[in-house]
Amino acid sequence: MKINVGNGTIEVVQGDITKESVDAIVNAANSGLRGGGGVDGAIHRAGGPAIMDECRKLGGCDTGDAKITTGGKLSAKYVIHAVGPLYRDGKHGEPELLSSCYRRSLEVAAENGARTVAFPAISCGVYGYPIPEAARIAVDTVSEFLEGHDSIDTVRFVLFTNDVLEAFQNSLESSAT
Ligand code: ADP
């Protein structure tokens, strides 16, 4: 499913983000940019060791921020490593930090001329963010960015599991109405 926002499009699909042919895919990274499980592990496995070599030179990344490397062997030209919050109780700045890492990822994409960007559901795995809330924040933040900027054409949320897919579809539907 897709909706138009500003001059751009937001899409929600099910799939494996490492297979996406877009300018940039976003990684749900940790603040050390050291790789890990989940989507992070999948991206480093598929993209090869060049991505980790670049990550080591970046000196980590704050929660809520994002940094860019090349895509290594991926068909995506770039990987944007975004660090989402570890969810505690929602009262430790988690909503603002989650929103910030979507916004920062799009700013970094735009600075590097990436016009099509694929996101996973940041913080929705090991970091434990309640999925409906995370989906709402993701769709709202991306919509707000597309309304204010012409630098990005397409944002595609590539979701792995059915529960996350449904939550993002629901958020996109309610944004469209
Ligand atoms: P976090 O630590 O930010 O929670 P995870 O990698 O644990 O990151 O999970 C984030 C989301 O990415 C989860 O919804 C998980 O199901 C999903 N995911 C895992 N592998 C992939 C993949 N190859 N493509 C897209 N999404 C994936």
Tab-separated table of N, CA and C in Angstrom, residues 2-82:
chain	number	residue	atom	x	y	z
A	2	LYS	N	0.322	2.338	-0.578
A	2	LYS	CA	1.115	3.571	-0.631
A	2	LYS	C	0.218	4.808	-0.546
A	3	ILE	N	0.796	5.883	-0.043
A	3	ILE	CA	0.089	7.170	-0.041
A	3	ILE	C	1.044	8.259	-0.540
A	4	ASN	N	0.473	9.300	-1.101
A	4	ASN	CA	1.274	10.442	-1.526
A	4	ASN	C	1.287	11.484	-0.416
A	5	VAL	N	2.473	12.017	-0.143
A	5	VAL	CA	2.612	13.076	0.862
A	5	VAL	C	3.526	14.141	0.270
A	6	GLY	N	3.075	15.378	0.231
A	6	GLY	CA	3.868	16.411	-0.438
A	6	GLY	C	4.140	15.967	-1.863
A	7	ASN	N	5.402	16.050	-2.292
A	7	ASN	CA	5.769	15.540	-3.618
A	7	ASN	C	6.325	14.126	-3.563
A	8	GLY	N	6.187	13.465	-2.427
A	8	GLY	CA	6.755	12.121	-2.270
A	8	GLY	C	5.702	11.053	-2.026
A	9	THR	N	6.192	9.828	-1.840
A	9	THR	CA	5.322	8.673	-1.626
A	9	THR	C	5.828	7.884	-0.425
A	10	ILE	N	4.895	7.409	0.384
A	10	ILE	CA	5.244	6.477	1.464
A	10	ILE	C	4.616	5.131	1.136
A	11	GLU	N	5.427	4.083	1.173
A	11	GLU	CA	4.952	2.732	0.861
A	11	GLU	C	5.182	1.815	2.068
A	12	VAL	N	4.312	0.832	2.213
A	12	VAL	CA	4.491	-0.204	3.231
A	12	VAL	C	4.462	-1.551	2.524
A	13	VAL	N	5.534	-2.321	2.669
A	13	VAL	CA	5.595	-3.652	2.057
A	13	VAL	C	6.161	-4.643	3.075
A	14	GLN	N	5.927	-5.925	2.801
A	14	GLN	CA	6.562	-6.961	3.612
A	14	GLN	C	7.782	-7.460	2.860
A	15	GLY	N	8.878	-7.713	3.574
A	15	GLY	CA	10.051	-8.249	2.887
A	15	GLY	C	11.308	-8.151	3.722
A	16	ASP	N	12.409	-8.470	3.027
A	16	ASP	CA	13.751	-8.444	3.611
A	16	ASP	C	14.445	-7.191	3.070
A	17	ILE	N	14.779	-6.271	3.951
A	17	ILE	CA	15.298	-4.969	3.514
A	17	ILE	C	16.635	-5.099	2.772
A	18	THR	N	17.371	-6.163	3.025
A	18	THR	CA	18.675	-6.320	2.351
A	18	THR	C	18.511	-6.534	0.846
A	19	LYS	N	17.304	-6.880	0.414
A	19	LYS	CA	17.059	-7.145	-1.013
A	19	LYS	C	16.563	-5.905	-1.766
A	20	GLU	N	16.403	-4.796	-1.055
A	20	GLU	CA	15.794	-3.613	-1.670
A	20	GLU	C	16.761	-2.884	-2.609
A	21	SER	N	16.281	-2.579	-3.811
A	21	SER	CA	17.062	-1.764	-4.750
A	21	SER	C	16.608	-0.316	-4.627
A	22	VAL	N	17.148	0.345	-3.627
A	22	VAL	CA	16.833	1.765	-3.392
A	22	VAL	C	18.166	2.486	-3.245
A	23	ASP	N	18.132	3.810	-3.183
A	23	ASP	CA	19.392	4.530	-3.003
A	23	ASP	C	20.008	4.227	-1.634
A	24	ALA	N	19.168	4.176	-0.600
A	24	ALA	CA	19.690	3.933	0.750
A	24	ALA	C	18.740	3.056	1.539
A	25	ILE	N	19.306	2.063	2.250
A	25	ILE	CA	18.508	1.353	3.248
A	25	ILE	C	18.982	1.809	4.617
A	26	VAL	N	18.057	1.825	5.558
A	26	VAL	CA	18.372	2.244	6.919
A	26	VAL	C	18.540	0.988	7.767
A	27	ASN	N	19.570	1.021	8.603
A	27	ASN	CA	19.850	-0.070	9.524
A	27	ASN	C	19.388	0.336	10.917
A	28	ALA	N	18.775	-0.605	11.658
A	28	ALA	CA	18.479	-0.384	13.080
A	28	ALA	C	19.729	-0.796	13.845
A	29	ALA	N	20.645	0.170	14.008
A	29	ALA	CA	21.971	-0.108	14.554
A	29	ALA	C	21.996	0.114	16.067
A	30	ASN	N	23.123	-0.212	16.693
A	30	ASN	CA	23.350	0.147	18.101
A	30	ASN	C	24.374	1.283	18.144
A	31	SER	N	24.504	1.924	19.324
A	31	SER	CA	25.285	3.158	19.373
A	31	SER	C	26.779	2.924	19.131
A	32	GLY	N	27.237	1.697	19.285
A	32	GLY	CA	28.636	1.411	18.957
A	32	GLY	C	28.867	1.152	17.485
A	33	LEU	N	27.802	1.041	16.719
A	33	LEU	CA	27.874	0.650	15.289
A	33	LEU	C	28.724	-0.612	15.132
A	34	ARG	N	28.523	-1.543	16.051
A	34	ARG	CA	29.357	-2.748	16.071
A	34	ARG	C	28.684	-3.951	15.416
A	35	GLY	N	27.506	-3.750	14.856
A	35	GLY	CA	26.775	-4.898	14.306
A	35	GLY	C	26.055	-5.629	15.427
A	36	GLY	N	25.232	-6.575	15.081
A	36	GLY	CA	24.478	-7.290	16.110
A	36	GLY	C	23.551	-8.278	15.458
A	37	GLY	N	22.431	-8.525	16.121
A	37	GLY	CA	21.466	-9.482	15.571
A	37	GLY	C	20.433	-8.758	14.730
A	38	GLY	N	19.329	-9.424	14.486
A	38	GLY	CA	18.198	-8.806	13.796
A	38	GLY	C	18.573	-8.238	12.444
A	39	VAL	N	17.992	-7.107	12.134
A	39	VAL	CA	18.199	-6.520	10.808
A	39	VAL	C	19.653	-6.058	10.626
A	40	ASP	N	20.284	-5.635	11.713
A	40	ASP	CA	21.688	-5.201	11.690
A	40	ASP	C	22.568	-6.363	11.194
A	41	GLY	N	22.406	-7.529	11.806
A	41	GLY	CA	23.196	-8.695	11.400
A	41	GLY	C	22.932	-9.054	9.946
A	42	ALA	N	21.670	-8.992	9.544
A	42	ALA	CA	21.304	-9.357	8.169
A	42	ALA	C	21.963	-8.401	7.166
A	43	ILE	N	22.002	-7.102	7.490
A	43	ILE	CA	22.593	-6.108	6.580
A	43	ILE	C	24.102	-6.329	6.460
A	44	HIS	N	24.775	-6.559	7.580
A	44	HIS	CA	26.226	-6.782	7.512
A	44	HIS	C	26.556	-8.091	6.797
A	45	ARG	N	25.756	-9.123	7.009
A	45	ARG	CA	26.004	-10.398	6.296
A	45	ARG	C	25.848	-10.213	4.789
A	46	ALA	N	24.769	-9.544	4.412
A	46	ALA	CA	24.487	-9.410	2.974
A	46	ALA	C	25.426	-8.404	2.305
A	47	GLY	N	25.823	-7.374	3.045
A	47	GLY	CA	26.631	-6.302	2.446
A	47	GLY	C	28.124	-6.563	2.470
A	48	GLY	N	28.550	-7.533	3.304
A	48	GLY	CA	29.961	-7.873	3.374
A	48	GLY	C	30.743	-6.973	4.320
A	49	PRO	N	32.041	-7.284	4.528
A	49	PRO	CA	32.840	-6.635	5.574
A	49	PRO	C	33.169	-5.162	5.321
A	50	ALA	N	32.996	-4.671	4.099
A	50	ALA	CA	33.326	-3.267	3.822
A	50	ALA	C	32.485	-2.321	4.694
A	51	ILE	N	31.244	-2.717	4.961
A	51	ILE	CA	30.368	-1.836	5.756
A	51	ILE	C	30.908	-1.710	7.186
A	52	MET	N	31.312	-2.826	7.780
A	52	MET	CA	31.866	-2.769	9.148
A	52	MET	C	33.180	-1.997	9.174
A	53	ASP	N	33.998	-2.147	8.144
A	53	ASP	CA	35.253	-1.373	8.084
A	53	ASP	C	34.953	0.123	8.144
A	54	GLU	N	33.919	0.546	7.435
A	54	GLU	CA	33.555	1.973	7.458
A	54	GLU	C	32.955	2.363	8.809
A	55	CYS	N	32.132	1.477	9.361
A	55	CYS	CA	31.497	1.779	10.660
A	55	CYS	C	32.540	2.022	11.743
A	56	ARG	N	33.603	1.227	11.733
A	56	ARG	CA	34.649	1.365	12.763
A	56	ARG	C	35.254	2.759	12.758
A	57	LYS	N	35.247	3.411	11.613
A	57	LYS	CA	35.864	4.751	11.525
A	57	LYS	C	34.914	5.864	11.943
A	58	LEU	N	33.653	5.537	12.206
A	58	LEU	CA	32.668	6.592	12.463
A	58	LEU	C	32.596	6.997	13.934
A	59	GLY	N	33.202	6.215	14.814
A	59	GLY	CA	33.224	6.594	16.233
A	59	GLY	C	31.866	6.488	16.909
A	60	GLY	N	31.059	5.524	16.504
A	60	GLY	CA	29.755	5.327	17.149
A	60	GLY	C	28.734	6.352	16.694
A	61	CYS	N	27.556	6.267	17.277
A	61	CYS	CA	26.446	7.149	16.873
A	61	CYS	C	25.513	7.289	18.067
A	62	ASP	N	25.098	8.510	18.356
A	62	ASP	CA	24.185	8.729	19.492
A	62	ASP	C	22.804	8.145	19.201
A	63	THR	N	22.110	7.780	20.240
A	63	THR	CA	20.713	7.380	20.090
A	63	THR	C	19.925	8.566	19.533
A	64	GLY	N	19.096	8.284	18.532
A	64	GLY	CA	18.318	9.350	17.889
A	64	GLY	C	19.019	9.962	16.687
A	65	ASP	N	20.265	9.536	16.446
A	65	ASP	CA	21.023	10.091	15.317
A	65	ASP	C	21.255	8.991	14.269
A	66	ALA	N	21.886	9.367	13.152
A	66	ALA	CA	22.120	8.430	12.058
A	66	ALA	C	23.405	8.800	11.332
A	67	LYS	N	24.147	7.792	10.872
A	67	LYS	CA	25.384	8.003	10.101
A	67	LYS	C	25.376	7.099	8.879
A	68	ILE	N	26.121	7.502	7.863
A	68	ILE	CA	26.025	6.806	6.572
A	68	ILE	C	27.322	6.077	6.213
A	69	THR	N	27.172	4.912	5.578
A	69	THR	CA	28.289	4.221	4.918
A	69	THR	C	27.828	3.849	3.512
A	70	THR	N	28.747	3.320	2.724
A	70	THR	CA	28.335	2.746	1.437
A	70	THR	C	27.543	1.466	1.707
A	71	GLY	N	27.000	0.918	0.652
A	71	GLY	CA	26.199	-0.308	0.771
A	71	GLY	C	26.997	-1.585	0.556
A	72	GLY	N	28.305	-1.479	0.405
A	72	GLY	CA	29.084	-2.697	0.176
A	72	GLY	C	28.525	-3.486	-0.999
A	73	LYS	N	28.255	-4.766	-0.790
A	73	LYS	CA	27.753	-5.638	-1.865
A	73	LYS	C	26.234	-5.551	-2.066
A	74	LEU	N	25.579	-4.738	-1.260
A	74	LEU	CA	24.113	-4.614	-1.395
A	74	LEU	C	23.763	-3.904	-2.703
A	75	SER	N	22.536	-4.093	-3.166
A	75	SER	CA	22.165	-3.297	-4.342
A	75	SER	C	21.880	-1.849	-3.956
A	76	ALA	N	21.565	-1.595	-2.698
A	76	ALA	CA	21.443	-0.199	-2.240
A	76	ALA	C	22.822	0.460	-2.251
A	77	LYS	N	22.848	1.734	-2.656
A	77	LYS	CA	24.129	2.439	-2.727
A	77	LYS	C	24.687	2.762	-1.335
A	78	TYR	N	23.781	3.076	-0.419
A	78	TYR	CA	24.185	3.469	0.930
A	78	TYR	C	23.440	2.674	1.994
A	79	VAL	N	24.095	2.562	3.178
A	79	VAL	CA	23.392	2.134	4.395
A	79	VAL	C	23.449	3.305	5.378
A	80	ILE	N	22.300	3.694	5.883
A	80	ILE	CA	22.229	4.729	6.913
A	80	ILE	C	21.980	4.017	8.238
A	81	HIS	N	22.926	4.169	9.150
A	81	HIS	CA	22.873	3.454	10.423
A	81	HIS	C	22.200	4.365	11.452
A	82	ALA	N	20.978	4.044	11.806
A	82	ALA	CA	20.200	4.865	12.737
A	82	ALA	C	20.101	4.125	14.062
